[in-house]
Short mmCIF file of C-alpha atoms in Angstrom, two decimals:
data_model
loop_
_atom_site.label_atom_id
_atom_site.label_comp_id
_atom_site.label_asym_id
_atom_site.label_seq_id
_atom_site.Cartn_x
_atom_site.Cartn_y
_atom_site.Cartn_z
CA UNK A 1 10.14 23.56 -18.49
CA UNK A 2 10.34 20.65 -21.00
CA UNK A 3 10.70 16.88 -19.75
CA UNK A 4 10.11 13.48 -20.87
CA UNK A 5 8.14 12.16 -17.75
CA UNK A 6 6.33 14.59 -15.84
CA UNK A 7 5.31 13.10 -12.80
CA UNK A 8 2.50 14.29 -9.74
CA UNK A 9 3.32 12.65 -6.39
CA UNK A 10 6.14 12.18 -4.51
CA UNK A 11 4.68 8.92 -3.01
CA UNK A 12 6.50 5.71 -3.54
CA UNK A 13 4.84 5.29 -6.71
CA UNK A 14 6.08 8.44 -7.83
CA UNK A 15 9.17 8.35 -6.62
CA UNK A 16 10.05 4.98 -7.41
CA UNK A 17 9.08 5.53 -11.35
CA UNK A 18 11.68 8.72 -11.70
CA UNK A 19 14.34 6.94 -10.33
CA UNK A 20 13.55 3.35 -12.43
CA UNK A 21 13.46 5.98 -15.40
CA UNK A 22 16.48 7.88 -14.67
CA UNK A 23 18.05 4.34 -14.49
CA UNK A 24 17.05 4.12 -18.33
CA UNK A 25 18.25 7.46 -18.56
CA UNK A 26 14.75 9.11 -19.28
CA UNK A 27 14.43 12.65 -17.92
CA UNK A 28 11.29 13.42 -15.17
CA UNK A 29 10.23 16.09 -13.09
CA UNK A 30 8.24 15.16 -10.05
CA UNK A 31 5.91 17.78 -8.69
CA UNK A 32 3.99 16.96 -5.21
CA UNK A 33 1.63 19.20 -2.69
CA UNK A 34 3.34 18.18 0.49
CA UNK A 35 6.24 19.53 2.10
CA UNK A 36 9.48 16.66 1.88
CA UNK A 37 8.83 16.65 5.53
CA UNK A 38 5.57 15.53 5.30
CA UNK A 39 6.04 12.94 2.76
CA UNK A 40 9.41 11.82 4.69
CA UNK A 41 7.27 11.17 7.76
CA UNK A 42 3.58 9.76 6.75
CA UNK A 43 2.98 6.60 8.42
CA UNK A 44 1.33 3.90 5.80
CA UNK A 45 2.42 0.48 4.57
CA UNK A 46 4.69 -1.69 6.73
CA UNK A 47 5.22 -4.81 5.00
CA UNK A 48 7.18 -5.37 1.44
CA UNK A 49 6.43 -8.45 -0.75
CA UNK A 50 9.22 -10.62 -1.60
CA UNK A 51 9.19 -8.95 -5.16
CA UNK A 52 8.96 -5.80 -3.97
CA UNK A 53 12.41 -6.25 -2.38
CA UNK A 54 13.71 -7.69 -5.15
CA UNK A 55 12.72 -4.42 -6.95
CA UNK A 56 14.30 -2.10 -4.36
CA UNK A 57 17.89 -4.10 -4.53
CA UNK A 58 17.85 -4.00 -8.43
CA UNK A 59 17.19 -0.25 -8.63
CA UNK A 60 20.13 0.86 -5.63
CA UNK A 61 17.94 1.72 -3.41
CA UNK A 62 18.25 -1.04 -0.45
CA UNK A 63 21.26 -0.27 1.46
CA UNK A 64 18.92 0.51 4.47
CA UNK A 65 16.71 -1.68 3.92
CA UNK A 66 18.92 -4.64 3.76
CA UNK A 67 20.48 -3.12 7.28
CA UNK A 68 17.59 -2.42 9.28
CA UNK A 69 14.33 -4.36 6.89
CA UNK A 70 12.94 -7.11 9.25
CA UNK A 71 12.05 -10.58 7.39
CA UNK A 72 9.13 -12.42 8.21
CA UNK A 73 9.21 -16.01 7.32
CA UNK A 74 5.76 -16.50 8.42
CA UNK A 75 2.02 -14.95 10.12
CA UNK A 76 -0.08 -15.78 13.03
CA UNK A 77 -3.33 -15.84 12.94
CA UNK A 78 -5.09 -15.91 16.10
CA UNK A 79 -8.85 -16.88 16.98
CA UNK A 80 -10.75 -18.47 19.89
CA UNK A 81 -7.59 -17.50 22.10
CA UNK A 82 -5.25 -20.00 20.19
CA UNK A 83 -2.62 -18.76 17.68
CA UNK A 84 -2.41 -20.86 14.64
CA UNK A 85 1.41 -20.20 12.53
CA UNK A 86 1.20 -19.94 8.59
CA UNK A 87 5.00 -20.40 7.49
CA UNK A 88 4.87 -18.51 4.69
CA UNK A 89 8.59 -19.40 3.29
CA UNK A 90 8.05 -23.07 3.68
CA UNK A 91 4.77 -23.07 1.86
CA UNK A 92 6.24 -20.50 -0.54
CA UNK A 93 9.99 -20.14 -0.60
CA UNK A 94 9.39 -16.31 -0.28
CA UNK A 95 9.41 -14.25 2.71
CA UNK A 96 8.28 -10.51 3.71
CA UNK A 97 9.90 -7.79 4.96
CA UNK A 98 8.54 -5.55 7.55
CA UNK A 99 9.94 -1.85 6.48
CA UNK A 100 7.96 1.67 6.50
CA UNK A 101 6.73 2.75 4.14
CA UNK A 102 7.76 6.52 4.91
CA UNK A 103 11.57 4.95 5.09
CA UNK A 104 11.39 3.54 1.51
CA UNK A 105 10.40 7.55 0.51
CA UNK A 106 13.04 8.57 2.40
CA UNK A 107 15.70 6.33 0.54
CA UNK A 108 14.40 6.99 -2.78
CA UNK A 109 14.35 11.05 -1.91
CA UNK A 110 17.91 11.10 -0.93
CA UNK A 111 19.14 8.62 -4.06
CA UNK A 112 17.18 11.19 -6.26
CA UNK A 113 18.30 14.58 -5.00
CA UNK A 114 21.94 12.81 -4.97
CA UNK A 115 21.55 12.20 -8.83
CA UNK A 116 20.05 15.88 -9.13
CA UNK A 117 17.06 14.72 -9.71
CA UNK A 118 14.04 17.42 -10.09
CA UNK A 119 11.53 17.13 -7.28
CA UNK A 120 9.45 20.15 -6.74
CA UNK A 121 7.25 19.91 -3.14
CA UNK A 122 4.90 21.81 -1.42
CA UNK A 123 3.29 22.95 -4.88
CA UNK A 124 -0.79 24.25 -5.47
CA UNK A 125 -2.85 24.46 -7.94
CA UNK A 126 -1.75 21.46 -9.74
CA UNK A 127 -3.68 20.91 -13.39
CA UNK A 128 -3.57 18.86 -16.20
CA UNK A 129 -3.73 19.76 -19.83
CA UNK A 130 -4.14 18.32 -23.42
CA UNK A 131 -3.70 14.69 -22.15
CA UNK A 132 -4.82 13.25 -25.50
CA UNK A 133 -2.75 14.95 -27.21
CA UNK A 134 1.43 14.03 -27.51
CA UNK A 135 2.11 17.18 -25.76
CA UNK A 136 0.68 17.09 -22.43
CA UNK A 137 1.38 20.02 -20.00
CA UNK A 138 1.48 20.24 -16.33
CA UNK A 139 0.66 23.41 -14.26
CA UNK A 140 1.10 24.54 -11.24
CA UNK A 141 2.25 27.02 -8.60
CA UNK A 142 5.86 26.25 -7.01
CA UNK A 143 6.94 26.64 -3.03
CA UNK A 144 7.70 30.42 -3.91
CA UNK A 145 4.48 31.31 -5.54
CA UNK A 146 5.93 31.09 -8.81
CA UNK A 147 3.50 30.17 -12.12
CA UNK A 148 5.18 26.99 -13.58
CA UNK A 149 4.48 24.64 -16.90
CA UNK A 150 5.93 21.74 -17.73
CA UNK A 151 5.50 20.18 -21.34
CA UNK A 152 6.31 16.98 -21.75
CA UNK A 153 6.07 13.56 -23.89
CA UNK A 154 3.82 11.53 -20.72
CA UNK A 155 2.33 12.48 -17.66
CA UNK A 156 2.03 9.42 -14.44
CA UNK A 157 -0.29 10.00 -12.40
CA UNK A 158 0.60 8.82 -8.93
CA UNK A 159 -0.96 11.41 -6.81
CA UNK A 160 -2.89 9.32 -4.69
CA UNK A 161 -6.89 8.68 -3.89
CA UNK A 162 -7.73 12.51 -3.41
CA UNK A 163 -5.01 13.40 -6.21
CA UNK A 164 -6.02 15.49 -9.41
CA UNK A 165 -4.45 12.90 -11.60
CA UNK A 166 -7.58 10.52 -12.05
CA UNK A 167 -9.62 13.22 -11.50
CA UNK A 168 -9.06 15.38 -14.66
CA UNK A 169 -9.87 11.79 -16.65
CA UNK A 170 -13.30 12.67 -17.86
CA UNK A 171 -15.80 10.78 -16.18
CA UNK A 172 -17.61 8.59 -19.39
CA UNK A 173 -14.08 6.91 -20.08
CA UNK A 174 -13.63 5.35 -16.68
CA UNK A 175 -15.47 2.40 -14.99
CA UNK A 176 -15.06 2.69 -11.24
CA UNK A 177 -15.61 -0.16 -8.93
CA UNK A 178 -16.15 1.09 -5.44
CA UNK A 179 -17.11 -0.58 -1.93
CA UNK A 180 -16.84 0.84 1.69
CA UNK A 181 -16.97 -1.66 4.93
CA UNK A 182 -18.56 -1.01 7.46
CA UNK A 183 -15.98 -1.33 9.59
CA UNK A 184 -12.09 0.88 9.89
CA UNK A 185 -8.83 0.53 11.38
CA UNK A 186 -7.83 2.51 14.66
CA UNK A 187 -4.17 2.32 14.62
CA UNK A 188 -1.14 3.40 16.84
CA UNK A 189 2.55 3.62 16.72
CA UNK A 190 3.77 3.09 20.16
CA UNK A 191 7.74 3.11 21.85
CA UNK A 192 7.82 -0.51 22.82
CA UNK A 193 9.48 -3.40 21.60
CA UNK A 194 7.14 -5.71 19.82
CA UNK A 195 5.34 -8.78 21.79
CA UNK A 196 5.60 -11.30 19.89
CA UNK A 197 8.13 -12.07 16.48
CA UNK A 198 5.83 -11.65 13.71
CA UNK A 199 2.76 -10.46 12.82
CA UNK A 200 -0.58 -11.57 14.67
CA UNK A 201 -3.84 -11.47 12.62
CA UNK A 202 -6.28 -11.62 15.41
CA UNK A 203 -10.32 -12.26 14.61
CA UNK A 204 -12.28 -11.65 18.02
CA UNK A 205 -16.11 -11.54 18.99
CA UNK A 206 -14.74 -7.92 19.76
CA UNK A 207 -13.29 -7.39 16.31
CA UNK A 208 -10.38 -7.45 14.50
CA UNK A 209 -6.84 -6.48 15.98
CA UNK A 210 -3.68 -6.59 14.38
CA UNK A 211 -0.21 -6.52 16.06
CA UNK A 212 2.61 -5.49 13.76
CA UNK A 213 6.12 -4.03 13.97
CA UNK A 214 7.95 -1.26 12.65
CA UNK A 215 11.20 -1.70 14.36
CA UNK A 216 13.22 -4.05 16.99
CA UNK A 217 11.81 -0.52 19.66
CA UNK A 218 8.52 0.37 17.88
CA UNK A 219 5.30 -1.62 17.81
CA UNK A 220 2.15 -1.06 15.35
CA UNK A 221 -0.94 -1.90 16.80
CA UNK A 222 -4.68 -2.18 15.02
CA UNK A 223 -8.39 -2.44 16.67
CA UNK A 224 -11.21 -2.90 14.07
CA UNK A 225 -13.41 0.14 15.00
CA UNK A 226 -17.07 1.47 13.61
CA UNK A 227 -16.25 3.42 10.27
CA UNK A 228 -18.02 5.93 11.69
CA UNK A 229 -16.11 6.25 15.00
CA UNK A 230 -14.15 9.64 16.07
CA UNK A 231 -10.52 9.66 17.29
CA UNK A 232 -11.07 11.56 20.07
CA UNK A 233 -13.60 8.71 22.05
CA UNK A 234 -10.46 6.41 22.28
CA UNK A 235 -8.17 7.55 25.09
CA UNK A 236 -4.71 5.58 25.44
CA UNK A 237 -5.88 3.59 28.00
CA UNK A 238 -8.84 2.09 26.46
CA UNK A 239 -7.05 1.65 23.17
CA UNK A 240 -4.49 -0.55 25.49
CA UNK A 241 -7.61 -2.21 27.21
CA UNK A 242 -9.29 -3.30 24.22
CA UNK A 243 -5.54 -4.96 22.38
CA UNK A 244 -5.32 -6.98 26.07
CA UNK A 245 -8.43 -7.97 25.47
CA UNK A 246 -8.84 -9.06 21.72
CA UNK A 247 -5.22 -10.53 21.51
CA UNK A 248 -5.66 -12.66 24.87
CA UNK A 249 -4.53 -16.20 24.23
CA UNK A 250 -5.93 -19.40 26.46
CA UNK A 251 -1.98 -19.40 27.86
CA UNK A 252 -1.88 -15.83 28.58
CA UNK A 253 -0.01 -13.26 26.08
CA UNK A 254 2.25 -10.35 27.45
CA UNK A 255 1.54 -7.20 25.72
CA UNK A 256 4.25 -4.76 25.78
CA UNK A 257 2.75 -1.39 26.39
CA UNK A 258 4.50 1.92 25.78
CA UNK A 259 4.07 5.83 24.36
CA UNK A 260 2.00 6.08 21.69
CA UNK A 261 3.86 8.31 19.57
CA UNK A 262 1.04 8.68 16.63
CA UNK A 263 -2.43 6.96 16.31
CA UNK A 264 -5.21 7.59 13.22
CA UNK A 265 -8.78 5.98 11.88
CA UNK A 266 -7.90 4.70 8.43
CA UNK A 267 -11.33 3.67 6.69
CA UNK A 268 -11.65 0.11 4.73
CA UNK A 269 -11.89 0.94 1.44
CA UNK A 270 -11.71 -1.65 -2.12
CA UNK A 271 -11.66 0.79 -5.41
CA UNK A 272 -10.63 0.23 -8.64
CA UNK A 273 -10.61 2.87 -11.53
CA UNK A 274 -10.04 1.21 -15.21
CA UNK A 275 -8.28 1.73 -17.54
CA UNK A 276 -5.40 2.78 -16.15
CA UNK A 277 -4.57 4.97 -19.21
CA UNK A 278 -6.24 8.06 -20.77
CA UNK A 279 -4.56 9.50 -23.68
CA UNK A 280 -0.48 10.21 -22.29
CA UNK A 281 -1.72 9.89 -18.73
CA UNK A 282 -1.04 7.11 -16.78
CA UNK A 283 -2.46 6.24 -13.24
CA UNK A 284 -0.37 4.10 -10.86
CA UNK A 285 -0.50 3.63 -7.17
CA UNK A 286 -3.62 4.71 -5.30
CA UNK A 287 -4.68 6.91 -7.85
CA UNK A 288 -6.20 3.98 -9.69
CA UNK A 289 -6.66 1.77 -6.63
CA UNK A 290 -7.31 1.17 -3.17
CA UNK A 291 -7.03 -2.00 -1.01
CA UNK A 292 -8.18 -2.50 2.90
CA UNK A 293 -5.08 -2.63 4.76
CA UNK A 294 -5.97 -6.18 5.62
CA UNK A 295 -3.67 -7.52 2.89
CA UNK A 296 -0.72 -5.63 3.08
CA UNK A 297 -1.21 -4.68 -0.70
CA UNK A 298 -0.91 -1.29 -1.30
CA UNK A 299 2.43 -0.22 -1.25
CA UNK A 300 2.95 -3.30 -2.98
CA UNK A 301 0.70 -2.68 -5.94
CA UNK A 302 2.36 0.48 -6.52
CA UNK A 303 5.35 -0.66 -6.93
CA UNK A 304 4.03 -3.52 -9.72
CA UNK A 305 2.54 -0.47 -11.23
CA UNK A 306 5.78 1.03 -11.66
CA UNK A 307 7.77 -1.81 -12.71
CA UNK A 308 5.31 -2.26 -15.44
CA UNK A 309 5.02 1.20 -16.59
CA UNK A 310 9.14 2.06 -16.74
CA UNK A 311 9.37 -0.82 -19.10
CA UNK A 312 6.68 0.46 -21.04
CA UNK A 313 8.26 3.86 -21.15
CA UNK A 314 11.58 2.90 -21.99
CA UNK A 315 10.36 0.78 -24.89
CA UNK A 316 8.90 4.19 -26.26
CA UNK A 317 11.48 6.73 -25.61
CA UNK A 318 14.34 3.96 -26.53
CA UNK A 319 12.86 1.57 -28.73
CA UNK A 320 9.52 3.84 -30.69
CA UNK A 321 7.36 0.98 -29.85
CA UNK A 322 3.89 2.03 -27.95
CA UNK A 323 2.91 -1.46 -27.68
CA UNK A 324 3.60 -1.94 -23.91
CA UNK A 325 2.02 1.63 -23.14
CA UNK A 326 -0.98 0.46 -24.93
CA UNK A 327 -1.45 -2.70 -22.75
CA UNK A 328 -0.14 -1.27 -19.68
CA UNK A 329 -3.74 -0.80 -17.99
CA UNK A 330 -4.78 -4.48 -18.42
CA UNK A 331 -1.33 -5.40 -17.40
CA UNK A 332 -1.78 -3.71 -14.42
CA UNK A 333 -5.01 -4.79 -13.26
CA UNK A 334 -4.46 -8.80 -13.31
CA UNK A 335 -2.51 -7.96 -10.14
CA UNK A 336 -4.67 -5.20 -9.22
CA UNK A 337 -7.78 -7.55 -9.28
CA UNK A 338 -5.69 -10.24 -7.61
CA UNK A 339 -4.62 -8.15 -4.84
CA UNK A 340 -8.13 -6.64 -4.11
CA UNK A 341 -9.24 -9.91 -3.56
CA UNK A 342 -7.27 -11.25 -1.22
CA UNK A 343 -7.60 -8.26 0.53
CA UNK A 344 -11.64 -8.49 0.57
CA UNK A 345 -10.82 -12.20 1.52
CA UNK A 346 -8.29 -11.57 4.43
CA UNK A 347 -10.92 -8.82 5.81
CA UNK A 348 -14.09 -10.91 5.09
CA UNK A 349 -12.35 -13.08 7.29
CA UNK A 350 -10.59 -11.12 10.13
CA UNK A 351 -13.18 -8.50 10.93
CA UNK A 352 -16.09 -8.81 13.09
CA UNK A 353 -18.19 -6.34 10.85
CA UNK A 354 -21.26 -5.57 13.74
CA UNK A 355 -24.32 -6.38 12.87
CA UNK A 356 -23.14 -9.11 11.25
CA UNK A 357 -25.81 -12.25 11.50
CA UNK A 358 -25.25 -15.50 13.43
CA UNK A 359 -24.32 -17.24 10.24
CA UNK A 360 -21.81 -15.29 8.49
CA UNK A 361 -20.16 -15.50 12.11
CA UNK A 362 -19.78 -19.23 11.58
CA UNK A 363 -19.02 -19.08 8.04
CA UNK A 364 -16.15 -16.85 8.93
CA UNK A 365 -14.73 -19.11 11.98
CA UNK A 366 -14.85 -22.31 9.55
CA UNK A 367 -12.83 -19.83 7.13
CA UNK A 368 -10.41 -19.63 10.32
CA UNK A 369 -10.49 -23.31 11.02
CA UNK A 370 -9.94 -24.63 7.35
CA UNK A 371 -7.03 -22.14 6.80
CA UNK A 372 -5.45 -22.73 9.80
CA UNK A 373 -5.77 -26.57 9.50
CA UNK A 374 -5.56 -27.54 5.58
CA UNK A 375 -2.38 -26.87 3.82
CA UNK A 376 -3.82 -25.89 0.68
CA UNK A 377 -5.93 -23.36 1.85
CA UNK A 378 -2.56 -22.00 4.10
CA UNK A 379 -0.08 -22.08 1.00
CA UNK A 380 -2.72 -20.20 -0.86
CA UNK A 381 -2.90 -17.44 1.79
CA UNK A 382 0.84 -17.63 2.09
CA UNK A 383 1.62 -17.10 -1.64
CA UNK A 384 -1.25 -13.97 -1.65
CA UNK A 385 0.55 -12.53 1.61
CA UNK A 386 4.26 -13.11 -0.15
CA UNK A 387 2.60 -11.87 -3.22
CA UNK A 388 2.32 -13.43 -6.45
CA UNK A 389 5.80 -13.25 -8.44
CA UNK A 390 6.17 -10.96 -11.52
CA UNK A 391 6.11 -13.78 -13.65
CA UNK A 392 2.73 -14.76 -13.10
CA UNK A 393 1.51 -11.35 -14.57
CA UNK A 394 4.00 -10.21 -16.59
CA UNK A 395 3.53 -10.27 -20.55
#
């Protein structure tokens, strides 16, 4: 097979760049190891930047969004029983939207199998080849067992942290920054309607617990948890004991308890692989990076990625001109390094990390205090949390 794009995962990133290029009319081929099913149906990211938005409505693919997306206009975050309201669109002008993750794939599937787009799942054996070359090849086994190649002008690499992408980058041309917390997110999905209207950021002697929404009938629920701790030592009902008891307010709060239809232990991870680039491979997405969940970023960042690299790609096929290929890494990573620290900052803050000492325990509740109580330090969080608009990073 010959293409112009050849593309490995069917994540958003993935996803998201085939149909931006098909908009430009630049052919792509994606190729992913999951099953549609799978990919249709992985729980991940919740909330959407104000840009990000803007991204999805530009490209066609927010009918459902802009029907069932939930706008936040501002946060809570809670400590020493009190809730304390950061109004993110009056500090900013810019809201959030609370929308899966796992529904923007599903959009962005259907859009691209409606334009006959070429999506190839549940494939093995997926390698790289001749990446510094203008060539570069793509191999792998499809669904039926078959051999397959694909040649083509650029390969993105969007295949995620465990993906092959960054891997087959040898290792002497990339700098990795790497740093796992101590601490990781038990999470839930349960069939109740949420308990309060927006998020809750809660930082408690217990740890860290999180109250978010997926839907006006579906709650998402986070405990802080050792990073070491096994799924199987949390039944439903203490999961549901410990939420009462780290989201308690002075006042009283009513919890809404229901199902759990899926729960998982998502570790706290901040990574960065740069550059972004090697040879005609590009990394986007997690592939290059990782945030704690802390800061809503991920999703997020790999849709910037995205943005950035379709220009850059229809400057070359359209235009000849490499220049925005050959500055798309460092383009990239102002947001990237942005974005990973906010994310250290909002989980420096939030989680009770045990073993912490007596004074990084204060440090963090005069943290809480300040940004609760000063305005600058709130529109700063609120303009991280909206996320910073394209303009600040864009050439």
């Amino acid at each position: 097979m010959r293409t112009q794009v050849g593309i490995v995962g069917a994540g958003p990133a993935g996803l998201l760049l085939s149909h931006l290029l098909h908009l430009q009319g630049i052919e792509s081929i994606v190729v992913e190891s999951r099953s549609r099913e799978y990919v249709e149906k992985r729980l991940r990211a919740g909330i959407l930047e104000h840009g990000t938005v803007e991204v999805l409505r530009e490209a066609g693919l927010a009918d459902r969004l802009n029907r069932e997306g939930l706008p936040h206009e501002g946060i809570s975050l809670r400590f020493d029983e009190e809730d304390h309201r950061i109004p993110i669109t009056e500090l900013t002008g810019r809201m959030v939207t609370v929308y899966g993750q796992h529904e923007v794939v599903k959009d962005i599937i259907a859009v691209r199998l409606a334009a006959d787009g070429q999506l190839e799942f549940e494939v093995t054996d997926t390698k790289l080849h001749d990446l510094t070359t203008d060539r570069p090849r793509i191999t792998y086994t499809n669904a039926e067992g078959r051999a397959e190649e694909i040649e083509c002008d650029v390969v993105a690499g969007c295949d995620g942290f465990h993906g092959v992408s960054r891997q087959s980058i040898p290792a002497n041309h990339l700098n990795i920054y790497d740093h796992v917390y101590e601490s990781a997110w038990l999470g839930i999905l349960a069939q109740t309607p949420p308990s309060h209207e927006e998020l809750i950021y809660t930082h408690h002697d217990r740890g860290f617990a999180l109250h978010s929404m997926r839907s006006p009938e579906r709650t998402r629920l986070y405990v802080e948890v050792d990073r070491t701790e096994k799924l199987e030592n949390w039944s439903d009902r203490r999961i549901w004991d410990e939420l009462h008891t780290r989201l308690a307010l002075k006042e009283g709060f009513d919890l809404n308890e229901g199902p759990i239809l899926d729960r998982g232990i998502t570790q706290n991870r901040s990574f960065v692989a740069e550059p972004m680039r090697y040879g005609r491979l590009f990394l986007a997405g997690d592939s290059a990076h990782i945030v704690p969940p802390t800061g809503a970023k991920g999703l997020n960042l790999a849709v910037a990625d995205v943005r950035i690299l379709a220009r850059a790609l229809d400057a070359f096929f359209s235009l000849k001109k490499s220049e925005l290929m050959d500055t798309y890494s460092q383009d990239c990573l102002k947001r990237v390094w942005r974005a990973e620290h906010f994310s250290w900052f909002m989980t420096s803050m939030l989680f009770s990390f045990r073993g912490a000492d007596p004074f990084q325990k204060e440090l963090q509740k005069a943290q809480l205090r300040y940004t609760a109580t000063s305005e600058a330090a709130a529109k700063s969080l609120a303009e991280n949390y909206a996320g910073m608009p394209f303009e600040w990073s864009d050439r």
